[in-house]
CSV table of C-alpha atoms in Angstrom, one decimal:
chain,number,residue,atom,x,y,z
A,1,MET,CA,31.2,-28.6,-15.8
A,2,LYS,CA,28.3,-27.2,-16.9
A,3,ILE,CA,26.6,-27.2,-14.0
A,4,LEU,CA,29.7,-25.4,-12.5
A,5,LEU,CA,29.0,-22.8,-15.1
A,6,VAL,CA,25.7,-22.3,-14.2
A,7,LEU,CA,26.8,-22.0,-10.2
A,8,ILE,CA,29.3,-19.4,-11.1
A,9,PHE,CA,27.3,-17.3,-13.4
A,10,ALA,CA,23.7,-17.3,-12.5
A,11,PRO,CA,24.4,-15.0,-9.4
A,12,LEU,CA,26.5,-13.0,-11.8
A,13,ILE,CA,23.0,-12.3,-14.1
A,14,THR,CA,20.5,-12.1,-12.1
A,15,LEU,CA,22.5,-9.3,-10.2
A,16,ALA,CA,23.2,-8.2,-13.9
A,17,LEU,CA,19.2,-8.4,-14.6
A,18,PHE,CA,18.7,-6.6,-10.9
A,19,TYR,CA,21.2,-3.4,-12.0
A,20,PHE,CA,19.4,-2.5,-15.1
A,21,LEU,CA,16.0,-3.7,-14.6
A,22,PHE,CA,15.7,-3.2,-11.0
A,23,PRO,CA,18.0,-0.8,-8.8
A,24,GLU,CA,15.1,0.1,-6.3
A,25,GLN,CA,15.1,-3.9,-5.1
A,26,LEU,CA,19.2,-4.0,-5.9
A,27,VAL,CA,19.8,-1.0,-3.2
A,28,GLN,CA,17.3,-2.8,-1.1
A,29,LEU,CA,18.9,-6.2,-1.1
A,30,MET,CA,22.1,-4.3,-0.6
A,31,ARG,CA,21.0,-3.1,2.7
A,32,TRP,CA,19.5,-6.2,3.4
A,33,ALA,CA,22.6,-7.4,3.6
A,34,MET,CA,24.6,-4.9,5.0
A,35,ARG,CA,22.0,-5.2,8.1
A,36,ARG,CA,22.1,-8.9,8.2
A,37,ARG,CA,26.4,-9.1,8.5
A,38,ALA,CA,26.2,-6.3,11.2
A,39,ARG,CA,23.4,-8.4,12.6
A,40,VAL,CA,21.4,-5.5,13.3
A,41,VAL,CA,17.1,-6.1,12.9
A,42,ARG,CA,14.8,-2.7,12.1
A,43,LYS,CA,12.0,-1.5,15.0
A,44,THR,CA,10.3,1.0,16.0
A,45,VAL,CA,9.1,2.4,19.0
A,46,THR,CA,6.4,5.2,19.3
A,47,VAL,CA,7.7,8.3,21.5
A,48,ASP,CA,5.4,11.3,22.5
A,49,GLY,CA,3.2,10.1,19.2
A,50,ARG,CA,6.0,10.1,16.7
A,51,ARG,CA,7.1,6.9,15.1
A,52,TRP,CA,11.4,6.2,15.9
A,53,PRO,CA,12.2,3.5,13.2
A,54,TYR,CA,15.4,2.6,14.6
A,55,LEU,CA,18.4,-0.5,14.2
A,56,GLU,CA,19.4,-3.0,17.1
A,57,GLY,CA,21.4,-6.1,17.1
A,58,GLY,CA,23.1,-7.9,19.9
A,59,ASP,CA,22.8,-9.6,23.3
A,60,PRO,CA,20.0,-7.3,25.2
A,61,ALA,CA,21.8,-8.1,28.1
A,62,LYS,CA,24.6,-7.0,27.3
A,63,PRO,CA,25.4,-3.2,28.0
A,64,VAL,CA,24.0,-0.6,25.8
A,65,LEU,CA,25.6,1.4,23.3
A,66,VAL,CA,23.5,3.8,21.7
A,67,MET,CA,25.1,6.0,18.3
A,68,VAL,CA,23.1,9.0,16.7
A,69,HIS,CA,24.1,9.6,13.1
A,70,GLY,CA,25.1,12.9,11.3
A,71,PHE,CA,23.4,15.7,9.2
A,72,GLY,CA,21.8,14.0,6.0
A,73,ALA,CA,22.5,10.5,7.2
A,74,ASP,CA,20.4,7.8,9.0
A,75,LYS,CA,20.7,5.1,11.2
A,76,ASP,CA,22.0,2.6,8.5
A,77,HIS,CA,25.2,4.7,8.5
A,78,TRP,CA,26.1,2.3,11.6
A,79,THR,CA,26.1,-0.6,9.3
A,80,PHE,CA,29.7,-0.3,8.3
A,81,TYR,CA,30.5,-0.5,11.7
A,82,ALA,CA,28.0,-2.7,13.8
A,83,PRO,CA,30.0,-5.5,13.0
A,84,TRP,CA,32.6,-5.3,15.2
A,85,LEU,CA,30.5,-4.0,17.9
A,86,THR,CA,26.9,-6.1,18.2
A,87,LYS,CA,28.9,-9.4,19.2
A,88,ASP,CA,29.6,-7.3,22.8
A,89,TYR,CA,27.1,-4.9,23.0
A,90,ARG,CA,23.0,-3.9,22.5
A,91,LEU,CA,23.6,-1.9,19.9
A,92,ILE,CA,21.0,1.0,19.1
A,93,ALA,CA,21.3,3.4,16.6
A,94,PRO,CA,17.9,5.6,15.6
A,95,ASP,CA,16.6,8.0,12.8
A,96,LEU,CA,16.4,11.3,14.1
A,97,PRO,CA,13.6,13.5,13.3
A,98,GLY,CA,14.6,15.0,10.2
A,99,PHE,CA,15.9,12.2,8.7
A,100,GLY,CA,15.5,8.7,7.0
A,101,GLU,CA,12.5,7.1,8.3
A,102,ASN,CA,12.0,9.2,11.2
A,103,ASP,CA,9.0,12.2,10.7
A,104,ARG,CA,9.9,15.1,8.0
A,105,ASP,CA,7.8,17.7,9.7
A,106,GLY,CA,9.2,20.9,8.8
A,107,GLU,CA,7.6,22.9,11.5
A,108,LEU,CA,9.7,20.9,14.8
A,109,PRO,CA,12.0,22.7,16.4
A,110,PHE,CA,15.8,21.5,14.6
A,111,ASP,CA,18.0,23.1,17.5
A,112,VAL,CA,20.5,20.8,19.4
A,113,ALA,CA,19.3,20.9,22.4
A,114,SER,CA,15.3,19.9,21.3
A,115,GLN,CA,17.0,17.1,19.1
A,116,ALA,CA,18.6,15.6,22.3
A,117,ALA,CA,15.8,16.2,24.7
A,118,ARG,CA,13.6,14.0,21.5
A,119,LEU,CA,16.6,11.3,22.2
A,120,LYS,CA,16.4,11.5,26.1
A,121,GLY,CA,12.7,10.2,25.2
A,122,PHE,CA,13.4,7.7,22.8
A,123,LEU,CA,15.8,6.2,25.2
A,124,ASP,CA,12.8,6.6,28.2
A,125,ALA,CA,10.4,5.1,26.1
A,126,LEU,CA,12.9,1.8,25.5
A,127,GLU,CA,13.3,2.2,29.2
A,128,ILE,CA,17.1,2.5,28.9
A,129,GLU,CA,19.3,3.7,31.8
A,130,ARG,CA,23.0,5.2,31.7
A,131,PRO,CA,24.0,3.6,28.2
A,132,HIS,CA,27.0,4.4,26.2
A,133,LEU,CA,26.4,7.3,23.8
A,134,GLY,CA,28.3,8.2,20.7
A,135,GLY,CA,27.7,10.1,17.8
A,136,ASN,CA,29.3,11.5,14.4
A,137,SER,CA,29.1,15.0,12.9
A,138,MET,CA,25.9,16.5,13.9
A,139,GLY,CA,25.1,13.4,16.2
A,140,GLY,CA,28.3,13.8,18.2
A,141,TRP,CA,27.0,17.5,18.8
A,142,ILE,CA,23.7,16.0,20.1
A,143,ALA,CA,25.7,13.1,22.2
A,144,LEU,CA,27.3,16.1,23.8
A,145,ARG,CA,24.5,17.9,24.2
A,146,PHE,CA,22.8,15.4,26.1
A,147,ALA,CA,25.9,14.4,27.9
A,148,ILE,CA,25.7,18.4,29.6
A,149,ASP,CA,22.2,18.7,29.8
A,150,TYR,CA,21.6,15.3,31.3
A,151,PRO,CA,24.2,14.8,33.9
A,152,GLY,CA,24.1,11.2,35.6
A,153,ALA,CA,22.3,10.3,32.3
A,154,LEU,CA,25.1,8.3,30.5
A,155,ARG,CA,28.1,5.4,31.1
A,156,THR,CA,30.1,6.9,28.8
A,157,LEU,CA,30.4,9.3,25.8
A,158,THR,CA,31.9,8.3,22.1
A,159,LEU,CA,32.6,11.9,20.0
A,160,MET,CA,32.8,11.4,16.4
A,161,ASN,CA,34.5,14.3,14.1
A,162,ASN,CA,31.3,15.9,16.1
A,163,ALA,CA,29.7,19.2,15.9
A,164,GLY,CA,29.5,22.2,18.1
A,165,VAL,CA,32.9,23.3,19.4
A,166,VAL,CA,35.2,25.9,17.6
A,167,GLY,CA,38.6,25.0,17.1
A,168,THR,CA,41.7,27.2,16.2
A,169,ASN,CA,41.8,26.7,12.4
A,170,GLU,CA,38.8,27.4,10.0
A,171,SER,CA,37.5,24.1,8.2
A,172,GLU,CA,36.1,24.0,4.7
A,173,LEU,CA,33.0,24.1,4.8
A,174,GLN,CA,33.0,27.0,7.2
A,175,ARG,CA,34.6,28.8,4.5
A,176,LEU,CA,31.9,27.7,1.8
A,177,ALA,CA,29.3,28.1,4.1
A,178,ALA,CA,30.3,31.8,5.2
A,179,ASP,CA,28.3,34.0,2.5
A,180,ARG,CA,24.9,32.1,3.1
A,181,ASP,CA,24.6,31.9,-0.6
A,182,TYR,CA,26.1,28.0,-0.4
A,183,ASN,CA,25.1,25.2,1.1
A,184,PRO,CA,27.9,22.6,0.7
A,185,LEU,CA,26.3,19.7,2.1
A,186,VAL,CA,22.4,19.8,0.2
A,187,LEU,CA,22.5,18.0,-2.9
A,188,ALA,CA,21.9,20.4,-5.8
A,189,ASN,CA,21.2,17.3,-8.5
A,190,LEU,CA,21.7,13.9,-9.0
A,191,GLU,CA,25.0,15.0,-10.6
A,192,ASP,CA,25.7,16.6,-7.4
A,193,ALA,CA,26.6,13.2,-5.1
A,194,ASP,CA,30.4,12.7,-6.7
A,195,ARG,CA,31.3,15.9,-5.6
A,196,LEU,CA,29.2,15.8,-1.8
A,197,ILE,CA,30.7,12.2,-1.3
A,198,ALA,CA,34.2,13.9,-2.1
A,199,PHE,CA,33.8,16.4,0.4
A,200,VAL,CA,32.9,13.9,3.2
A,201,VAL,CA,35.3,11.3,2.8
A,202,ARG,CA,39.1,11.4,1.8
A,203,LYS,CA,38.4,8.2,-0.9
A,204,PRO,CA,35.4,8.3,-2.0
A,205,ALA,CA,34.2,5.0,-3.9
A,206,ARG,CA,32.4,5.0,-7.3
A,207,VAL,CA,28.7,4.6,-7.4
A,208,PRO,CA,27.6,2.8,-10.3
A,209,ALA,CA,25.4,5.1,-12.4
A,210,ARG,CA,21.8,2.8,-12.2
A,211,LEU,CA,22.0,3.3,-8.6
A,212,LYS,CA,22.2,6.7,-8.0
A,213,PRO,CA,18.9,7.7,-8.7
A,214,VAL,CA,17.8,4.9,-6.1
A,215,ILE,CA,20.6,5.8,-3.4
A,216,TYR,CA,19.8,9.8,-3.6
A,217,ALA,CA,16.7,9.6,-4.1
A,218,ASP,CA,15.6,10.4,-0.4
A,219,ALA,CA,18.1,13.5,-0.5
A,220,LEU,CA,16.5,15.2,-3.3
A,221,ARG,CA,12.9,14.4,-2.5
A,222,HIS,CA,13.3,16.9,1.2
A,223,ARG,CA,16.5,18.5,0.1
A,224,ASP,CA,14.7,21.9,1.2
A,225,LEU,CA,14.0,20.6,4.4
A,226,LEU,CA,17.6,18.8,4.7
A,227,ASP,CA,19.0,23.0,3.8
A,228,LYS,CA,16.3,24.8,6.4
A,229,ILE,CA,17.9,22.2,9.3
A,230,PHE,CA,21.7,22.9,8.4
A,231,TRP,CA,21.5,27.0,8.3
A,232,ILE,CA,19.6,26.3,11.8
A,233,ILE,CA,22.4,24.3,12.7
A,234,ALA,CA,25.1,26.5,11.1
A,235,ASP,CA,23.3,29.7,13.1
A,236,GLU,CA,23.3,27.9,16.3
A,237,MET,CA,27.1,26.4,15.5
A,238,GLU,CA,28.2,30.3,14.8
A,239,GLN,CA,26.6,31.9,17.6
A,240,LYS,CA,26.5,29.2,20.9
A,241,PRO,CA,29.4,26.6,20.3
A,242,LEU,CA,29.6,24.8,23.3
A,243,ASN,CA,33.5,25.3,24.0
A,244,ASP,CA,32.6,27.2,27.6
A,245,GLU,CA,30.6,24.8,28.4
A,246,LEU,CA,32.6,21.7,28.0
A,247,GLY,CA,33.7,21.4,31.8
A,248,LYS,CA,30.0,20.1,32.8
A,249,VAL,CA,31.1,16.7,30.8
A,250,LYS,CA,31.9,14.0,33.9
A,251,VAL,CA,31.7,11.0,32.1
A,252,PRO,CA,34.7,8.9,30.6
A,253,THR,CA,34.9,10.6,27.3
A,254,LEU,CA,36.2,8.8,23.9
A,255,ILE,CA,36.9,11.3,20.9
A,256,LEU,CA,37.6,10.4,17.6
A,257,TRP,CA,38.5,12.2,14.3
A,258,GLY,CA,40.0,12.1,11.1
A,259,ARG,CA,43.0,14.3,10.2
A,260,HIS,CA,41.3,14.7,6.4
A,261,ASP,CA,38.3,15.9,7.5
A,262,LYS,CA,36.8,19.5,5.7
A,263,LEU,CA,33.6,20.0,7.1
A,264,ILE,CA,35.2,20.1,11.4
A,265,ASP,CA,38.6,20.9,11.2
A,266,VAL,CA,40.6,18.7,14.1
A,267,SER,CA,42.0,21.1,15.6
A,268,CYS,CA,38.6,21.4,17.5
A,269,VAL,CA,40.1,18.2,19.4
A,270,ALA,CA,42.8,19.8,21.5
A,271,VAL,CA,39.4,22.5,22.3
A,272,LEU,CA,37.8,18.9,23.2
A,273,GLU,CA,40.8,17.5,24.9
A,274,ALA,CA,41.3,21.1,27.0
A,275,GLY,CA,37.5,21.0,28.0
A,276,ILE,CA,36.5,17.5,28.9
A,277,ALA,CA,38.3,16.2,31.7
A,278,GLY,CA,40.4,13.1,31.7
A,279,SER,CA,39.2,12.5,27.8
A,280,ARG,CA,41.3,10.9,25.2
A,281,SER,CA,41.5,10.7,21.8
A,282,HIS,CA,42.7,9.5,18.4
A,283,ILE,CA,43.3,11.1,16.0
A,284,PHE,CA,43.1,8.8,12.1
A,285,ASP,CA,45.7,10.1,9.7
A,286,HIS,CA,43.8,7.9,6.4
A,287,VAL,CA,40.3,8.9,6.6
A,288,ALA,CA,38.3,12.4,6.6
A,289,HIS,CA,34.9,13.0,8.1
A,290,VAL,CA,32.9,9.3,9.1
A,291,PRO,CA,35.7,7.1,10.3
A,292,MET,CA,32.6,4.9,10.8
A,293,ILE,CA,32.9,4.1,7.1
A,294,GLU,CA,35.8,4.6,5.9
A,295,ASP,CA,37.7,2.7,7.9
A,296,PRO,CA,35.0,0.5,10.6
A,297,LYS,CA,36.9,-2.2,11.7
A,298,ALA,CA,39.7,0.4,13.2
A,299,THR,CA,37.9,2.8,14.5
A,300,ALA,CA,35.5,-0.1,16.2
A,301,GLU,CA,38.4,-1.5,17.9
A,302,ILE,CA,39.8,1.7,19.8
A,303,GLN,CA,36.3,2.2,20.5
A,304,ARG,CA,35.8,-1.1,22.2
A,305,ALA,CA,38.8,-0.6,23.9
A,306,PHE,CA,37.6,2.5,25.3
A,307,LEU,CA,34.3,1.1,26.2
A,308,ALA,CA,36.0,-2.4,27.8
A,309,ASN,CA,37.5,0.3,30.2
A,310,HIS,CA,34.3,2.2,31.7
């Protein structure tokens, strides 16, 4: 009985000690566990003198699926999603310049075409030709721009709540950012984190207080750069949406959306469907802006079925 009690309580006591005394190490352990569950490992490659960290998992002999994160996110946002994809695909998820562990050089151009060109350089450095490409939010916009700028370079395109097009209805983000005095996607301080998460997902999970300074340290440390990037792409979104260029997309395209998205209105789905010939879509009624995190299994099942046909 004593041995049984030790086996039960020893891990709990260890977690409690990590939580109160070593929160940074606990977050690192959680990240390791998520990557292990997703069957991905961290790698790096040098592209034009810049080191790109990325996650990779799955059989190298399988078809390549590249997934691009959104604004303020990083490669690990795909670890929720990856367990359902690494069995059948070689999954690659990079950190884009300006985000995650990639270069935070504020002098880089952060317009979407420049990021798409850098993504092309990343794929060339890995000698990847005609992958399946997808992205969420800003990453979906970059993927869409990539499909337009590099015709023939992709096998398929998956867009998840992507920016870059204007729908018939204005989103809450568009209304809040209209006067340019307030950036809803950049943390003002640590206490602002709950507000931001509730803005992005429909049912936000509670983040333990001791872990918040660790989890949000990067966003606060690079707050000024994130604010700069946001307004660059916000101006581009207002002045040069891709609505009139959607007909240039020639690869099979899947459009996934959360109906409760406050950042990019679900009315964009109809615009994308009408503009991209042969595209198909699915709207989730129970999620918001990040379906690959809010319901990763259901989202992955739809993408897997789509990819299996191509």
